[in-house]
Short mmCIF file of C-alpha atoms in Angstrom, two decimals:
data_model
loop_
_atom_site.label_atom_id
_atom_site.label_comp_id
_atom_site.label_asym_id
_atom_site.label_seq_id
_atom_site.Cartn_x
_atom_site.Cartn_y
_atom_site.Cartn_z
CA MET R 1 -0.45 -25.59 -44.72
CA ILE R 2 -1.65 -21.88 -46.46
CA ASP R 3 -5.10 -23.75 -47.10
CA LYS R 4 -5.28 -24.70 -43.56
CA GLU R 5 -5.52 -21.48 -42.49
CA ARG R 6 -7.40 -20.28 -45.00
CA GLU R 7 -10.18 -22.92 -43.55
CA GLN R 8 -9.50 -21.82 -39.32
CA LYS R 9 -9.95 -18.12 -40.76
CA SER R 10 -13.06 -18.88 -42.64
CA THR R 11 -14.70 -20.86 -39.76
CA GLU R 12 -13.78 -18.14 -37.34
CA ALA R 13 -15.45 -15.65 -39.76
CA ASN R 14 -18.49 -17.52 -39.52
CA VAL R 15 -21.12 -16.03 -36.72
CA ALA R 16 -23.82 -18.22 -35.45
CA PRO R 17 -27.41 -16.68 -36.74
CA LEU R 18 -28.71 -14.22 -34.58
CA GLN R 19 -31.96 -15.79 -33.05
CA LEU R 20 -34.14 -13.01 -32.50
CA GLY R 21 -36.71 -14.52 -30.12
CA LYS R 22 -34.13 -16.03 -28.30
CA ARG R 23 -32.86 -12.51 -27.42
CA VAL R 24 -36.42 -11.19 -26.86
CA ARG R 25 -36.69 -13.70 -23.76
CA GLU R 26 -32.73 -13.67 -22.32
CA ILE R 27 -34.16 -9.30 -22.35
CA ARG R 28 -37.58 -10.01 -20.85
CA LEU R 29 -36.28 -12.95 -18.15
CA ALA R 30 -33.23 -10.24 -16.79
CA ASN R 31 -35.63 -7.81 -16.34
CA ASN R 32 -37.37 -10.31 -14.41
CA LEU R 33 -40.64 -9.72 -16.44
CA THR R 34 -43.43 -12.43 -17.45
CA LEU R 35 -44.85 -12.83 -20.86
CA GLU R 36 -47.83 -11.11 -19.28
CA GLU R 37 -45.73 -8.07 -17.79
CA ALA R 38 -44.26 -7.83 -20.87
CA SER R 39 -47.35 -7.56 -23.25
CA ARG R 40 -48.06 -5.02 -21.08
CA ARG R 41 -44.67 -3.09 -21.74
CA THR R 42 -44.96 -3.30 -25.20
CA GLY R 43 -48.18 -3.34 -26.12
CA LEU R 44 -47.98 -6.40 -28.17
CA ALA R 45 -50.60 -9.31 -27.75
CA ARG R 46 -49.23 -12.29 -24.78
CA SER R 47 -49.71 -14.44 -28.33
CA THR R 48 -47.34 -12.46 -30.19
CA LEU R 49 -45.03 -12.15 -27.78
CA SER R 50 -44.49 -15.50 -27.60
CA LYS R 51 -44.84 -16.96 -30.72
CA ILE R 52 -41.70 -14.25 -31.53
CA GLU R 53 -39.82 -15.74 -28.50
CA ASN R 54 -40.36 -19.57 -29.77
CA GLU R 55 -39.40 -18.35 -33.76
CA GLN R 56 -42.65 -19.24 -34.63
CA ILE R 57 -43.19 -15.42 -36.37
CA SER R 58 -40.35 -12.26 -37.57
CA PRO R 59 -42.03 -9.28 -35.91
CA THR R 60 -42.45 -6.40 -38.10
CA PHE R 61 -40.76 -3.37 -37.57
CA GLN R 62 -43.33 -1.76 -35.65
CA ALA R 63 -43.12 -4.53 -33.55
CA VAL R 64 -39.29 -4.57 -32.77
CA GLN R 65 -40.00 -0.56 -31.90
CA LYS R 66 -42.52 -1.21 -29.13
CA LEU R 67 -40.01 -4.19 -27.97
CA ALA R 68 -37.60 -1.95 -27.77
CA THR R 69 -39.59 0.56 -26.32
CA GLY R 70 -41.49 -1.38 -23.59
CA LEU R 71 -38.09 -3.54 -22.59
CA ASN R 72 -36.45 -0.16 -21.73
CA ILE R 73 -33.61 -0.88 -24.43
CA ASP R 74 -32.06 0.30 -27.74
CA ILE R 75 -33.08 -1.70 -30.84
CA PRO R 76 -30.20 -2.30 -31.86
CA GLN R 77 -29.22 -4.53 -28.60
CA LEU R 78 -32.11 -6.84 -29.69
CA PHE R 79 -29.96 -7.58 -32.92
CA VAL R 80 -26.64 -8.27 -30.95
CA ASN R 81 -25.55 -11.73 -29.67
CA PRO R 82 -25.39 -11.55 -25.76
CA GLN R 83 -21.86 -12.39 -25.54
CA ASP R 84 -21.46 -9.02 -27.66
CA ALA R 85 -23.71 -7.04 -25.66
CA ARG R 86 -21.27 -6.21 -23.51
CA THR R 87 -20.75 -2.37 -24.68
CA SER R 88 -18.59 0.20 -23.12
CA GLY R 89 -20.19 3.20 -21.84
CA ARG R 90 -23.37 1.77 -20.10
CA ARG R 91 -24.05 3.91 -16.55
CA ASP R 92 -26.18 4.10 -13.76
CA VAL R 93 -26.44 6.65 -11.11
CA THR R 94 -28.24 5.84 -7.88
CA ARG R 95 -28.85 9.00 -5.91
CA PHE R 96 -28.55 8.85 -1.98
CA GLY R 97 -31.90 6.58 -0.84
CA GLU R 98 -32.80 5.90 -4.04
CA GLY R 99 -31.89 2.13 -4.47
CA ARG R 100 -34.36 -0.28 -4.74
CA PRO R 101 -35.23 -1.36 -0.99
CA HIS R 102 -35.54 -5.34 -0.05
CA PRO R 103 -35.80 -5.99 3.10
CA THR R 104 -34.91 -8.87 5.60
CA PRO R 105 -35.27 -10.08 9.06
CA THR R 106 -31.20 -9.46 9.60
CA TYR R 107 -30.74 -7.06 7.11
CA GLU R 108 -32.00 -3.74 5.21
CA HIS R 109 -30.76 -4.21 1.78
CA GLU R 110 -30.76 -1.09 -0.88
CA ILE R 111 -29.73 -2.21 -4.22
CA LEU R 112 -27.65 0.20 -6.10
CA ALA R 113 -27.45 0.64 -10.02
CA ASN R 114 -30.70 -1.26 -10.20
CA GLN R 115 -31.73 -0.38 -14.11
CA LEU R 116 -28.60 -2.29 -15.42
CA THR R 117 -29.51 -5.64 -16.41
CA ASN R 118 -26.98 -8.28 -17.18
CA LYS R 119 -24.58 -7.07 -14.58
CA LYS R 120 -21.47 -8.43 -13.90
CA MET R 121 -21.60 -7.54 -10.34
CA LEU R 122 -24.26 -6.47 -7.64
CA PRO R 123 -23.84 -3.90 -5.35
CA TYR R 124 -26.04 -2.87 -2.64
CA LYS R 125 -25.94 -1.20 0.86
CA SER R 126 -27.21 -2.02 4.01
CA THR R 127 -28.28 -1.69 7.52
CA VAL R 128 -27.64 -4.44 9.54
CA ARG R 129 -29.87 -5.34 11.84
CA ALA R 130 -29.17 -8.51 13.73
CA ARG R 131 -27.66 -8.48 17.04
CA ASP R 132 -26.72 -12.28 17.43
CA PHE R 133 -25.50 -14.91 15.04
CA ASP R 134 -28.57 -16.91 16.53
CA GLN R 135 -30.88 -14.65 14.90
CA TYR R 136 -30.00 -16.20 11.51
CA PRO R 137 -31.24 -19.68 10.73
CA GLY R 138 -27.99 -20.95 9.22
CA TRP R 139 -25.10 -19.74 7.46
CA VAL R 140 -25.56 -17.00 4.14
CA ARG R 141 -24.41 -18.83 0.80
CA HIS R 142 -24.20 -17.72 -2.62
CA ALA R 143 -22.47 -18.31 -5.84
CA GLY R 144 -19.68 -16.11 -6.47
CA GLU R 145 -17.40 -13.89 -5.02
CA GLU R 146 -18.23 -10.58 -2.54
CA PHE R 147 -16.48 -7.54 -1.43
CA MET R 148 -18.00 -5.50 1.71
CA LEU R 149 -16.72 -2.85 3.06
CA VAL R 150 -18.13 -0.82 6.88
CA LEU R 151 -20.05 2.55 5.98
CA LYS R 152 -20.87 3.40 9.42
CA GLY R 153 -20.78 1.22 13.05
CA LYS R 154 -18.84 -1.67 13.97
CA VAL R 155 -19.78 -5.50 13.09
CA ARG R 156 -18.78 -8.70 13.58
CA PHE R 157 -17.77 -11.19 10.27
CA TYR R 158 -18.83 -14.83 11.10
CA THR R 159 -17.40 -16.99 8.58
CA GLU R 160 -17.13 -20.86 8.55
CA PHE R 161 -13.81 -21.68 8.09
CA TYR R 162 -12.57 -18.95 10.73
CA GLU R 163 -12.56 -17.12 13.77
CA PRO R 164 -15.35 -14.15 13.68
CA VAL R 165 -13.62 -11.28 13.24
CA ASP R 166 -14.61 -7.60 14.00
CA LEU R 167 -14.97 -4.60 11.24
CA ASP R 168 -14.55 -0.88 12.46
CA THR R 169 -15.91 2.10 10.11
CA GLY R 170 -13.84 1.66 6.69
CA ASP R 171 -12.70 -1.86 7.00
CA SER R 172 -13.24 -4.19 4.31
CA THR R 173 -12.89 -7.54 3.41
CA TYR R 174 -13.11 -9.92 0.35
CA TYR R 175 -14.17 -13.72 0.27
CA ASP R 176 -16.07 -16.63 -1.66
CA GLY R 177 -19.57 -16.18 -1.29
CA THR R 178 -20.47 -20.03 -1.20
CA MET R 179 -18.31 -20.03 2.47
CA GLY R 180 -21.16 -20.20 4.82
CA HIS R 181 -21.01 -16.15 6.57
CA ALA R 182 -22.90 -13.81 8.61
CA LEU R 183 -22.83 -10.12 10.10
CA VAL R 184 -23.83 -8.69 13.06
CA SER R 185 -23.91 -5.28 13.92
CA ILE R 186 -22.13 -4.98 17.34
CA SER R 187 -22.42 -0.79 17.46
CA GLU R 188 -25.01 1.07 19.49
CA GLU R 189 -26.75 1.61 16.27
CA ASP R 190 -27.34 -0.45 13.61
CA ALA R 191 -24.27 -1.17 11.19
CA GLU R 192 -23.97 -0.18 7.94
CA VAL R 193 -22.23 -1.89 4.95
CA LEU R 194 -21.92 -1.76 1.19
CA TRP R 195 -21.39 -5.48 -1.10
CA VAL R 196 -20.70 -5.58 -4.18
CA THR R 197 -21.31 -9.37 -5.43
CA SER R 198 -20.21 -11.17 -8.82
CA ASN R 199 -22.74 -12.96 -10.32
#
C-alpha cells in the first residue's frame, strides 16, 4: 500500500517537459500574428522562427530576449506551460474611448482589455445601430455564455426560445451564447450596452 502511494506521488511529481517551440507558437497565435509579423516584431528571420516553433533548433538567450520583447511578454512566460500561466496579478486598463473598434452593420463594438491574451472573458462595449430584427441575416450564435448590461437607452432583446423582452438602462441579462439571439435599439438614440462573453 505504501509503495503504491509512493509510486502515485512520484507519478504526480513528474512534469511533462516544456516544448518551447510550441509555447512560442501559442503566444504568437494568441496575438493573432503571422510568422512574417512576428519576424518583424522580434527581429528574428521567419525561417528561424519557424525552426524554433517546430523544435528544430533551440533559441539562444539573445533570441529568447528578442522573442520576449517582440511578443510583448516577460521571459518567464516562455517557460511556463499554458495551464500554469494563469497568474494572479494580470491587469489591463482601457481608458474611455480607447478600446479597439470593431464595427459591424448592426453594432459598433469597442473591444476592452485588448492588451491581455488568453483571457477567460471577452469584455466589450457596443453601440446598437439596428432598429429592427430583420436587419440581421439570421440569429447571432457563438460559443460560451454571455452577460449584457444596458448602459444607455432601451433595447429589445430577441432570443430563440423566449419571447422578446425590453430592457431599460441598468437592466441586464445572462444567457447561453449558442442560443440564437439579437438586439435592437428601441430608444430615440442608439442604445449602448456592455457585454462580457466567456471563452
